[in-house]
Coordinates of C-alpha atoms in Angstrom, one line a residue:
Chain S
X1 CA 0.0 0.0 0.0
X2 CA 1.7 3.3 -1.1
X3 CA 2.1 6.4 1.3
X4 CA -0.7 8.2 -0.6
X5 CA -3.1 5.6 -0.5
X6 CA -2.6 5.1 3.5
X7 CA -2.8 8.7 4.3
X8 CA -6.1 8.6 2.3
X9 CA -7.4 5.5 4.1
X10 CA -6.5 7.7 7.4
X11 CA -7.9 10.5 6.4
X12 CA -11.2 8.9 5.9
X13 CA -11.4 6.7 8.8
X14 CA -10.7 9.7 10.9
X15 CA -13.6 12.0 9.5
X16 CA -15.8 13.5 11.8
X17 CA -18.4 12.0 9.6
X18 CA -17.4 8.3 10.0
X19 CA -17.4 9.0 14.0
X20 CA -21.2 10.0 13.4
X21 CA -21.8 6.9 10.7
X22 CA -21.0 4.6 13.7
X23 CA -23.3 6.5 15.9
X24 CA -26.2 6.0 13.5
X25 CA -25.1 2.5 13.6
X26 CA -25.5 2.1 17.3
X27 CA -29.2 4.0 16.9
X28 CA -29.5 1.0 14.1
X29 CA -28.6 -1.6 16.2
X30 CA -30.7 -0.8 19.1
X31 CA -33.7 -0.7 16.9
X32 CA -32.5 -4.2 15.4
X33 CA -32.1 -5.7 18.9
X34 CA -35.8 -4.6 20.2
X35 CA -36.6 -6.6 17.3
X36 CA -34.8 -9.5 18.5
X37 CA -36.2 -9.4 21.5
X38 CA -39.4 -9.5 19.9
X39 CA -38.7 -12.0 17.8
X40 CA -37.2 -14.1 20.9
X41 CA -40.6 -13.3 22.8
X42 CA -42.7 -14.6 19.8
X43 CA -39.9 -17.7 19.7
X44 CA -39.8 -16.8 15.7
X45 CA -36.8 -19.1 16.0
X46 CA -34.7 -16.3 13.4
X47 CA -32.8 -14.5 15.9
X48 CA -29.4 -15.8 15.9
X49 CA -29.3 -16.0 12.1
X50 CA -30.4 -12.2 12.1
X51 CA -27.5 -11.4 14.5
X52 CA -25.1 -13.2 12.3
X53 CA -27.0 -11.7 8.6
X54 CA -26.4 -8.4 10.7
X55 CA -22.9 -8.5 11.7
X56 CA -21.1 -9.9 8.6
X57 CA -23.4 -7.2 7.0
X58 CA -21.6 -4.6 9.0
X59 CA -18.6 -5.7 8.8
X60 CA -18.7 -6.3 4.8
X61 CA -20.1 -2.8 3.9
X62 CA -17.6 -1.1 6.1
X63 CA -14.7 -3.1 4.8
X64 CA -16.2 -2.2 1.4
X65 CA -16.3 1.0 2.1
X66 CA -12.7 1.5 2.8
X67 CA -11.7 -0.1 0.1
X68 CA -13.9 2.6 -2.1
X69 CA -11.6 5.3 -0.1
X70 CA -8.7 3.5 -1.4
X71 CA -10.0 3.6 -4.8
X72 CA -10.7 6.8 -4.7
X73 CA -7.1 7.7 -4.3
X74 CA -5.8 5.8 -7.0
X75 CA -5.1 6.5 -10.6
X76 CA -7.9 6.6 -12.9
X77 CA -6.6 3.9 -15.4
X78 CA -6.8 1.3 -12.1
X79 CA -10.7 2.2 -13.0
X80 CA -10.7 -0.4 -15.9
X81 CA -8.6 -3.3 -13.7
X82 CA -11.1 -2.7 -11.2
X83 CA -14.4 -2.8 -13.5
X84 CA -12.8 -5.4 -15.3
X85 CA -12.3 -8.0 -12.3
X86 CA -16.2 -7.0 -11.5
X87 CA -16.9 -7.5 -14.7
X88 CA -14.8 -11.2 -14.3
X89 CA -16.6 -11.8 -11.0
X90 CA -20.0 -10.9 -12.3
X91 CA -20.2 -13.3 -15.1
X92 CA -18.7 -16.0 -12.4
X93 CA -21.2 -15.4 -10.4
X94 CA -23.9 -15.2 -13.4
X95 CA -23.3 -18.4 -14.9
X96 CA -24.2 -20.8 -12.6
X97 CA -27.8 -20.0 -13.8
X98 CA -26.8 -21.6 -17.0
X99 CA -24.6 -23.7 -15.8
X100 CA -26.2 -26.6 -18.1
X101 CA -25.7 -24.3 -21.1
X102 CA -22.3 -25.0 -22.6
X103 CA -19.7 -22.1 -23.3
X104 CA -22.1 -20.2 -20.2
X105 CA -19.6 -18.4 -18.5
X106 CA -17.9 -17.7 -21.8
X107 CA -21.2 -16.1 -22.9
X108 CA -21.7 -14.3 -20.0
X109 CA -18.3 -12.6 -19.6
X110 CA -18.5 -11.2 -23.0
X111 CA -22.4 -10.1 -23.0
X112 CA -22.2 -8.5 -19.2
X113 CA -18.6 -7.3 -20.7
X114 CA -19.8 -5.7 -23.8
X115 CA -23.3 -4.5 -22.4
X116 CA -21.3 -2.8 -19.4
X117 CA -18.3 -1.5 -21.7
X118 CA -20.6 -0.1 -24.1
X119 CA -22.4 1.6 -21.3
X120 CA -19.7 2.8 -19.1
X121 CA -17.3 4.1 -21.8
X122 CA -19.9 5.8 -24.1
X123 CA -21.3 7.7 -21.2
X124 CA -18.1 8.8 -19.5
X125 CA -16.8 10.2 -23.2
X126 CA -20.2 11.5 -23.1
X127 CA -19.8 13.3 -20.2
X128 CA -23.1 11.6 -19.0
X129 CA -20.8 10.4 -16.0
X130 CA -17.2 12.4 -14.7
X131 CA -14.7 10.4 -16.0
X132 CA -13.8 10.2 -12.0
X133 CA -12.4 6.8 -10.0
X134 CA -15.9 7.5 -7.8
X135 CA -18.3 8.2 -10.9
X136 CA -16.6 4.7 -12.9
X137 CA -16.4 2.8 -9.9
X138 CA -19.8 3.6 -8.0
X139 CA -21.9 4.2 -11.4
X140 CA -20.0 1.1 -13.0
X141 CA -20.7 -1.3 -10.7
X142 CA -24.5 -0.3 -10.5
X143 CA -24.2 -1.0 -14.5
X144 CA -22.1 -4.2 -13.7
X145 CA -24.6 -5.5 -11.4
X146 CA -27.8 -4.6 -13.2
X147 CA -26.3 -6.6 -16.5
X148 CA -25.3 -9.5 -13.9
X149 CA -29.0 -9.7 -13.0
X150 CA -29.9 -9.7 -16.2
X151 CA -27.9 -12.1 -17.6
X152 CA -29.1 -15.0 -15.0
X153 CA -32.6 -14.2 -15.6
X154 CA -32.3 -14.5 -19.2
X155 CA -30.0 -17.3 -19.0
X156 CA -32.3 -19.2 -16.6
X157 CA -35.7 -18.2 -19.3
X158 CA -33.3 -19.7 -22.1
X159 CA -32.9 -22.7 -19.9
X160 CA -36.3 -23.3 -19.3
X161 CA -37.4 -22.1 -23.0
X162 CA -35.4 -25.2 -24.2
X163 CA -36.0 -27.8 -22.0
X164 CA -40.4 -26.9 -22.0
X165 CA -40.2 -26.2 -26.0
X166 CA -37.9 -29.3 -27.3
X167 CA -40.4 -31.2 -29.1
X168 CA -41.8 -27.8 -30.7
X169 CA -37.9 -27.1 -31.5
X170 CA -37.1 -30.6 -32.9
X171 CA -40.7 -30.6 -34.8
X172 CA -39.6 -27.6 -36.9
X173 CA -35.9 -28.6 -37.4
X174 CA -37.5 -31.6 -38.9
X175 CA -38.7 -29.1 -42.1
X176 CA -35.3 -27.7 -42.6
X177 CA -35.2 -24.3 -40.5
X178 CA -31.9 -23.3 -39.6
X179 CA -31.5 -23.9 -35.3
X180 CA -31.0 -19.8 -35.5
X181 CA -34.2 -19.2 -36.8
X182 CA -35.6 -22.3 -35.3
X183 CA -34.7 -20.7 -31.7
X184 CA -35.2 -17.0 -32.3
X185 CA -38.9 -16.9 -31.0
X186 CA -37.5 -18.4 -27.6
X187 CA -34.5 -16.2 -27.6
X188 CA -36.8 -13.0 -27.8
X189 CA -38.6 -13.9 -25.4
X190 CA -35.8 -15.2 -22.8
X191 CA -34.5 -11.6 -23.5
X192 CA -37.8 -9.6 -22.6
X193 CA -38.5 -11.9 -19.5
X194 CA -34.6 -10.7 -18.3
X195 CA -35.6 -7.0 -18.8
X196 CA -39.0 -7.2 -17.2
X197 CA -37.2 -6.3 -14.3
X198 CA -35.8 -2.9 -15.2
X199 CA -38.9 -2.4 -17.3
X200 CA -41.0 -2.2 -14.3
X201 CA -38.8 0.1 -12.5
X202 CA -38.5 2.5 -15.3
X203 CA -42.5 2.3 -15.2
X204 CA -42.9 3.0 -11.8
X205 CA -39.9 5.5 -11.3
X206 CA -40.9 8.3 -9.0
X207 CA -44.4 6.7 -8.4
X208 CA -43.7 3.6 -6.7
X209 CA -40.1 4.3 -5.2
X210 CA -38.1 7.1 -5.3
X211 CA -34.6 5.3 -6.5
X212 CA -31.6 4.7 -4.1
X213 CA -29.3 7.3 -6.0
X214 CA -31.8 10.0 -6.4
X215 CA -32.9 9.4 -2.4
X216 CA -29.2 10.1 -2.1
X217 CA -28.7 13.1 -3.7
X218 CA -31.8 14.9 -2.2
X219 CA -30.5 13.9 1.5
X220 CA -27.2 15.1 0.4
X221 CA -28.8 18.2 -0.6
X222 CA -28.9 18.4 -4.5
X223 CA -31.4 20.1 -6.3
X224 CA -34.5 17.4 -6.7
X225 CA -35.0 18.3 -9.9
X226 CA -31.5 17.7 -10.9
X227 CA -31.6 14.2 -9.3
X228 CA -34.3 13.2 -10.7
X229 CA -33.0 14.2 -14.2
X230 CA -29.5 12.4 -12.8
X231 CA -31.7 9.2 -12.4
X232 CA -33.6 8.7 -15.2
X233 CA -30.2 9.1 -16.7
X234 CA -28.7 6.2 -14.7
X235 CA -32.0 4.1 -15.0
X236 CA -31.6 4.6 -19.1
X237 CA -27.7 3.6 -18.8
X238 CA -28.3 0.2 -16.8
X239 CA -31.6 -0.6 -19.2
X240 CA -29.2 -0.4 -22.1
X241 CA -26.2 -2.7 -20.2
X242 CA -29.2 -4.9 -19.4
X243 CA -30.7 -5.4 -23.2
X244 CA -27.3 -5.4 -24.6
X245 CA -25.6 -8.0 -22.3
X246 CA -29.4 -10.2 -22.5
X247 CA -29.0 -9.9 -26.5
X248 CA -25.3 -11.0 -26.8
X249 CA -25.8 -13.9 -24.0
X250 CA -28.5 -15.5 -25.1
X251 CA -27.3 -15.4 -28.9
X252 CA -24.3 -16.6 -27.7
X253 CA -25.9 -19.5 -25.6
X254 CA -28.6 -20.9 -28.1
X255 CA -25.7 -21.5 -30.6
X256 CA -23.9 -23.5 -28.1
X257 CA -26.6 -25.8 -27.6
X258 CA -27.0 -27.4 -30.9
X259 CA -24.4 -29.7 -32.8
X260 CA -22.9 -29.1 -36.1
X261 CA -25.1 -31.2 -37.7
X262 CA -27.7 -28.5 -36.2
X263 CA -29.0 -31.0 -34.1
X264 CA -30.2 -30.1 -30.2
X265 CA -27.4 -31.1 -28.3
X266 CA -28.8 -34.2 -26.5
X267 CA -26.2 -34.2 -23.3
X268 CA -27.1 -29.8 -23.0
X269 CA -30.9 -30.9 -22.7
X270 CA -30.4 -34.3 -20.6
X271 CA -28.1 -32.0 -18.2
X272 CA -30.8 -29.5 -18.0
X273 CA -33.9 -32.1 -17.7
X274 CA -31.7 -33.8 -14.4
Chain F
X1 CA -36.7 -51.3 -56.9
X2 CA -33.9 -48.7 -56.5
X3 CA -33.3 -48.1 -52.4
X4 CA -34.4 -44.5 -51.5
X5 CA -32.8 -45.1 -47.9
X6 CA -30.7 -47.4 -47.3
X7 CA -29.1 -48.1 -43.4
X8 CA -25.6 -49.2 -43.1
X9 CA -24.7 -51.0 -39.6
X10 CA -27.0 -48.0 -37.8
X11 CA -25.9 -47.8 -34.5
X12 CA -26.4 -45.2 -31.5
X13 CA -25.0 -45.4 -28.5
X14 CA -26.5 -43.5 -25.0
X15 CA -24.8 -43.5 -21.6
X16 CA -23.0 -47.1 -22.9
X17 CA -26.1 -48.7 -23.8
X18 CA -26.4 -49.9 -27.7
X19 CA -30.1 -48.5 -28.3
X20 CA -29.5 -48.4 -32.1
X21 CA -27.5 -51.5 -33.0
X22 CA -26.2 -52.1 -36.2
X23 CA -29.1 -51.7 -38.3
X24 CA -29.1 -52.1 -42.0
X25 CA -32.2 -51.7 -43.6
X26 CA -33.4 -50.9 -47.2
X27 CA -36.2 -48.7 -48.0
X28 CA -37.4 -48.8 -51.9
X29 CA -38.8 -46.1 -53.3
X30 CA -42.4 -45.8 -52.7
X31 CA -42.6 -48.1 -50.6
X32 CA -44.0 -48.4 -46.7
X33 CA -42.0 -50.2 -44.2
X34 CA -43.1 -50.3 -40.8
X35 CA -41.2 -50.6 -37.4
X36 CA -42.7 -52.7 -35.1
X37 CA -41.3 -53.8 -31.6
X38 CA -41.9 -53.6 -27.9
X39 CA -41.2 -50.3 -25.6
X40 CA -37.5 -49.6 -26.0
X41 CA -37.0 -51.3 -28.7
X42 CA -35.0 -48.4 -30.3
X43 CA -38.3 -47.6 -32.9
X44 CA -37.8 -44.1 -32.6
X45 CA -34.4 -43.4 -31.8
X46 CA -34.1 -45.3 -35.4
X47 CA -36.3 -43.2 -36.7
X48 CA -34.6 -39.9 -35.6
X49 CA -31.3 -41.4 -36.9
X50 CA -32.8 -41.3 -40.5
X51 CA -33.3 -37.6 -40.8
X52 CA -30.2 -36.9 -38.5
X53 CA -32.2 -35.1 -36.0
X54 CA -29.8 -37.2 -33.7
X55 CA -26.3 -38.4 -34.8
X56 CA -25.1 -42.0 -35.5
X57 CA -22.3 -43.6 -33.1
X58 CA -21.3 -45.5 -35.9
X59 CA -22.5 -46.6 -39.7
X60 CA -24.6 -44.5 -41.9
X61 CA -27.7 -43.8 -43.8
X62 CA -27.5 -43.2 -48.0
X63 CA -30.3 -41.4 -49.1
X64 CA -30.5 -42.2 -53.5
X65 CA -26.8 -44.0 -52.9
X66 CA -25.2 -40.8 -51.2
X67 CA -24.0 -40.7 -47.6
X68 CA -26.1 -38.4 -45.6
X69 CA -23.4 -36.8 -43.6
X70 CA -21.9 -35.3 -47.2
X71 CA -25.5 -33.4 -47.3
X72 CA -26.4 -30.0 -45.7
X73 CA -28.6 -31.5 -42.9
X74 CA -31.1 -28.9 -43.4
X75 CA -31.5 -29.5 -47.2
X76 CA -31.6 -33.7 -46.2
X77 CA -34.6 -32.6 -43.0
X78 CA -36.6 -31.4 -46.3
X79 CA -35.9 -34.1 -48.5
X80 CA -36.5 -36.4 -45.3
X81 CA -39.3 -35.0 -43.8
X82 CA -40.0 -36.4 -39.9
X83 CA -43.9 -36.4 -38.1
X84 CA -43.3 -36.6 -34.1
X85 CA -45.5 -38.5 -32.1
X86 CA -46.5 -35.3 -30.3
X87 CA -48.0 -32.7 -33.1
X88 CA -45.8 -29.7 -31.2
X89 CA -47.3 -26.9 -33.2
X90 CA -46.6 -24.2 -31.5
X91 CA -48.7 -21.5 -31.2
X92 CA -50.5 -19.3 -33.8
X93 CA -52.8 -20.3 -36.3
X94 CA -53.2 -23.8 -38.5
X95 CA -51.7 -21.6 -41.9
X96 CA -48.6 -20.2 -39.9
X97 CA -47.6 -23.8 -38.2
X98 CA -48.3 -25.6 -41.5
X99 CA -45.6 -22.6 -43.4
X100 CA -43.5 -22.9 -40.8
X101 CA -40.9 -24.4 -43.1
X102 CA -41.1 -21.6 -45.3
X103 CA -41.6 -18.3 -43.0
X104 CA -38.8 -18.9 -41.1
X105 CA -36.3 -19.7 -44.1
X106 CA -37.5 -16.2 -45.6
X107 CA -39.3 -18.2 -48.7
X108 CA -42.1 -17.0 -50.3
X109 CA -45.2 -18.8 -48.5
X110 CA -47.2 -21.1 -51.1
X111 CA -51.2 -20.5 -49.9
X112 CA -52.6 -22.5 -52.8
X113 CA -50.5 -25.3 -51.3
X114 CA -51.8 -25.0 -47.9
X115 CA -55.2 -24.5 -48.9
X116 CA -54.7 -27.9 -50.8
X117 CA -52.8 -30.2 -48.2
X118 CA -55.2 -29.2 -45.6
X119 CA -58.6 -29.7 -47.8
X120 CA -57.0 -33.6 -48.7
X121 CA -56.4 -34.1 -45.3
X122 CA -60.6 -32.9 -44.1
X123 CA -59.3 -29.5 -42.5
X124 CA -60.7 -27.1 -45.3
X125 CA -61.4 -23.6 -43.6
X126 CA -59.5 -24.4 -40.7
X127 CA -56.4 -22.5 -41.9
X128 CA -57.0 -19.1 -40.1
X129 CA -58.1 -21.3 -36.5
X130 CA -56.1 -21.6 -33.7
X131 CA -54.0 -24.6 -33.1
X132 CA -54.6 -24.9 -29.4
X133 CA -58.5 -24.7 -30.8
X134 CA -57.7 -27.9 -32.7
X135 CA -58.9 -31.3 -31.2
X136 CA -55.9 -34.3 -31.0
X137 CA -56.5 -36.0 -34.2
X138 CA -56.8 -32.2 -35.7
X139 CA -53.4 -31.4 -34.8
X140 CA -52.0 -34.4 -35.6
X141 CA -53.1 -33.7 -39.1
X142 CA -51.8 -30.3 -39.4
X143 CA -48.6 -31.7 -38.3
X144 CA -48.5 -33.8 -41.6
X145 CA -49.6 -31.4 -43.2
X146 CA -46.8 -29.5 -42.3
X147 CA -44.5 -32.2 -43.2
X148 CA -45.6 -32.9 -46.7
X149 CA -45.8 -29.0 -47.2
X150 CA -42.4 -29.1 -47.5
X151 CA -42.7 -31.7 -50.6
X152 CA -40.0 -34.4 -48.9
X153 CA -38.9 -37.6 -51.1
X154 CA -39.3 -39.5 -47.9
X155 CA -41.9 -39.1 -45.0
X156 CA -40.9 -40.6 -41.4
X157 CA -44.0 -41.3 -39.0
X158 CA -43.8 -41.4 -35.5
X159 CA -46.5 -43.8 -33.7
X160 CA -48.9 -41.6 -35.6
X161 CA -51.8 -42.4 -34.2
X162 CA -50.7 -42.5 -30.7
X163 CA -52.8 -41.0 -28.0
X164 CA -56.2 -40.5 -30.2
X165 CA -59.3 -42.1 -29.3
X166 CA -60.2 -45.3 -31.4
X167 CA -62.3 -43.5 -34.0
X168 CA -60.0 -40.7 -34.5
X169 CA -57.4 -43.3 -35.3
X170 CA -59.2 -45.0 -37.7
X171 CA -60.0 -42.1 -39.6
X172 CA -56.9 -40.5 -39.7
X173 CA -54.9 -44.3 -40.4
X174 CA -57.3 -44.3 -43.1
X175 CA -56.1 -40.8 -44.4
X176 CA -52.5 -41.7 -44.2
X177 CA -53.0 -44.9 -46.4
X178 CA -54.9 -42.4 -49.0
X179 CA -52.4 -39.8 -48.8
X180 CA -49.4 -42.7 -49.0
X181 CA -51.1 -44.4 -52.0
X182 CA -52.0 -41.6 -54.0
X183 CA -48.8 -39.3 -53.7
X184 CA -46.7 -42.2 -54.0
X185 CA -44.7 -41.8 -50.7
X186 CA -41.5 -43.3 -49.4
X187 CA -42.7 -43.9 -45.6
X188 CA -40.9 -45.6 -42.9
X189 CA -44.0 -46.0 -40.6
X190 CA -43.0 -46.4 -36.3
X191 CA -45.8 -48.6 -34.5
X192 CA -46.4 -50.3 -31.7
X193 CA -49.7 -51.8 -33.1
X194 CA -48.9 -54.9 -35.3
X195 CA -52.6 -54.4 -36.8
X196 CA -51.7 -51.3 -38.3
X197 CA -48.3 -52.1 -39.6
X198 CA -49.9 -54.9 -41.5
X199 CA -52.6 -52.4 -43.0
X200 CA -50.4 -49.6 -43.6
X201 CA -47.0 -51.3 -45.0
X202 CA -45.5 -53.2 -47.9
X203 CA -42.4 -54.2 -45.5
X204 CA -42.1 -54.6 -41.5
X205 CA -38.7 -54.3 -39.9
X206 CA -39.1 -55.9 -36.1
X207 CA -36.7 -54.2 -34.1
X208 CA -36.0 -56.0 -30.4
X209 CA -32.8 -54.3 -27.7
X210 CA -31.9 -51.9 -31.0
X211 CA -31.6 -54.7 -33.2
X212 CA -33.3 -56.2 -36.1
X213 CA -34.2 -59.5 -35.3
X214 CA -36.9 -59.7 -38.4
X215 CA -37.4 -58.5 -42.2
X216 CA -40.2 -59.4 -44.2
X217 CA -43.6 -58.6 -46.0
X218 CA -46.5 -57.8 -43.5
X219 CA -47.8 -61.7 -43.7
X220 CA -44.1 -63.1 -43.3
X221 CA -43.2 -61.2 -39.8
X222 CA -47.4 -61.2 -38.3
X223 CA -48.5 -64.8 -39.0

């Protein structure tokens, strides 16, 4: 750890702000424990499991939080390592959905890659987003994580598309249809099941919820309106990393699954069937 | 007769177990040959071996002398057309599952054709309903239908009458021996009723444990 980056990591941990942070956490955890108590009075049988849920909580968001600090304080180009071993870890995480698809975490690096480097990089030359270690990191890995989501649940649909729709698939590969073609129906709509999701939040933005980043920007005292515009913004960025990385997965994926003599891949579907 | 399929030492082999065993079987030209057998017998897997919907361990079919695996496989599905024992249509209406063949492979769709196929086969009118409107033996028509639309040389049946109530499978056995008659059809017919081999084929191929254990004209293999 360089000089820099410790005096930074001190400087933070020593903020007056971080003094209060831990005093709203002790207001938090005295709420938390009259709940355990109620919960112990009712015999709800969930108490210990909430203590530990809340403590590796605390100590994982915390922990994350410095690390942010010692991001911050780093060079800019140690934005793309960063985004790039999220990016790594995303798709890790994302293909166990479609773990019975071959080539699935191949697919999925590359569609939550390209969806989120699209994204990421076209804003920030944009402008859209300061081309800041905070902006890349914090706005990146809500982009990251939305075309993560997406990925599994259209992944997962594809799954289930196949293994529900085999007969229907075989039936019309019997007249000569090219598997592309022959699949495209379920691929569209593995890809609008994944972004059902995001759909609905665009929908009810502002009437439903009042998003996590815009909350934040009022309590930390930005103009509403200007949130709100900054939102919709962000909402917009991570619908695009979400339709881009669902497209490129699951065209990626529903090649995989058939042979070269464009036959369904028997062992794909009797992997998914067990 | 010149073969129009001909198997050489067919054999597929699952999770170790032969259930396609060397099977070499001609099938003349316009002519029916059934394959009878008990339950696991390997009557289908055979079946989907012929239009390479699944791939042979080992041996091969010729289809008019030439090995099948030189052939684009989608160019040898049209030439060797395949009816599953399940209709599978889809959904949309009786015209867009019969096309299917053609709307998906960007060709010009031929409605004189449809309106044709599905008058011989009793479903004049019915070409704007909805499949999932359609009763069992309906479907099961439409999905020949959507078979022969596609003009193949050869037309594989699976258990075509399975599932449908007594009646419905008389009348629509009764269609397929019109429809093989008239056009002339290369058919390899899969059946578990012995009955309607002997009605429907010129040849029946018993297949027992993925193996051919018998090969003769209907009154040679059912006494």
């Amino acid at each position: 750890m360089s000089e820099d980056a410790l005096a930074t990591l001190v400087e933070h941990a020593s903020d007056p702000a971080v003094i209060t942070g831990f005093v709203q956490i002790a207001i938090a955890v005295v709420l938390a424990a009259a709940v355990l108590v109620l919960t112990y009075l009712r015999d709800l049988g969930f108490g210990r499991e909430l203590i530990t849920t809340s403590s590796r909580g605390l100590v994982q968001i915390v922990a994350t939080g410095a690390v942010i600090g010692l991001l911050l304080a780093a060079h800019i180009a140690w934005a793309s390592v960063v985004l790039a071993f999220m990016i790594a870890a995303a798709a890790w995480i994302s293909h166990e959905r479609g773990a019975d698809l071959p080539g699935s975490f191949r697919a999925s690096l590359l569609a939550i890659g390209v969806g989120s480097a699209i994204v990421i990089a076209s804003m920030a030359v944009a402008g859209a987003i300061e081309r800041t270690m905070r902006d890349l990191i914090v706005i990146g890995s809500m982009v990251i994580a939305m075309a993560m989501k997406t990925n599994s649940l259209a992944l997962e649909r594809f799954t289930d598309e196949l293994s529900s729709n085999r007969a229907e698939i075989e039936a019309v590969l019997s007249v000569g249809v090219p598997p592309e073609r022959v699949v495209s129906e379920h691929v569209s709509t593995s890809v609008y099941a994944s972004l059902i999701p995001i759909l609905d939040r665009l929908k009810s933005l502002g009437v439903v919820s009042i998003p996590g980043l815009m909350a934040g920007m009022i309590i930390a005292g930005a103009n509403p309106i200007y949130a709100a515009q900054y939102q919709f913004v962000i909402m917009l960025m991570l619908f695009s990393a979400a339709a881009v990385t669902s497209m490129v997965s699951t065209l990626l994926v529903s090649r995989y699954v058939f042979t070269e003599a464009k036959q369904l891949d028997n062992d794909v579907l009797e992997s998914i069937d067990a | 007769m010149a073969s129009k399929l001909e198997t050489e030492e067919l054999t597929r082999v699952v999770d170790g177990e032969r259930i396609v065993d060397s099977v070499s079987v001609r099938i003349p030209t316009a002519e029916v040959v059934a394959v009878i057998g008990p339950s696991g017998a390997g009557k289908s897997s055979f079946l989907r071996l012929l239009n390479r919907l699944d791939e042979p361990t080992a041996g091969t079919v010729y289809l008019d002398g030439r090995d099948y695996r030189e052939l684009d496989p989608l160019a040898l599905r049209r030439r060797v057309g395949f009816v599953p024992q399940a209709p599978a249509l889809g959904s949309g209406t009786v015209a867009d599952a019969v096309t299917v063949g053609d709307r998906l492979c960007d060709n010009p769709v031929d409605d004189e054709r449809v309106d044709r196929l599905l008058e011989r086969v009793g479903l004049a009118g019915y070409r704007d309903a909805s499949v999932d409107d359609l009763s069992g033996g309906e479907q099961q028509r439409v999905a020949i239908v959507r078979t022969l639309y596609v003009e193949p040389e050869v037309v594989l049946l699976d258990e075509p009458t399975a599932h449908l109530d007594e009646n419905t499978e008389a009348r629509l056995e009764a269609l397929l021996e019109d429809l093989i008659r008239e056009e002339a059809l290369t058919c390899v017919v899969v059946t578990h009723d012995t009955d309607q081999a002997r009605r429907l084929s010129d040849r029946i191929v018993r297949l027992e444990d993925g193996r051919v254990t018998q090969v003769g004209t209907p009154q040679e293999v059912i006494p």
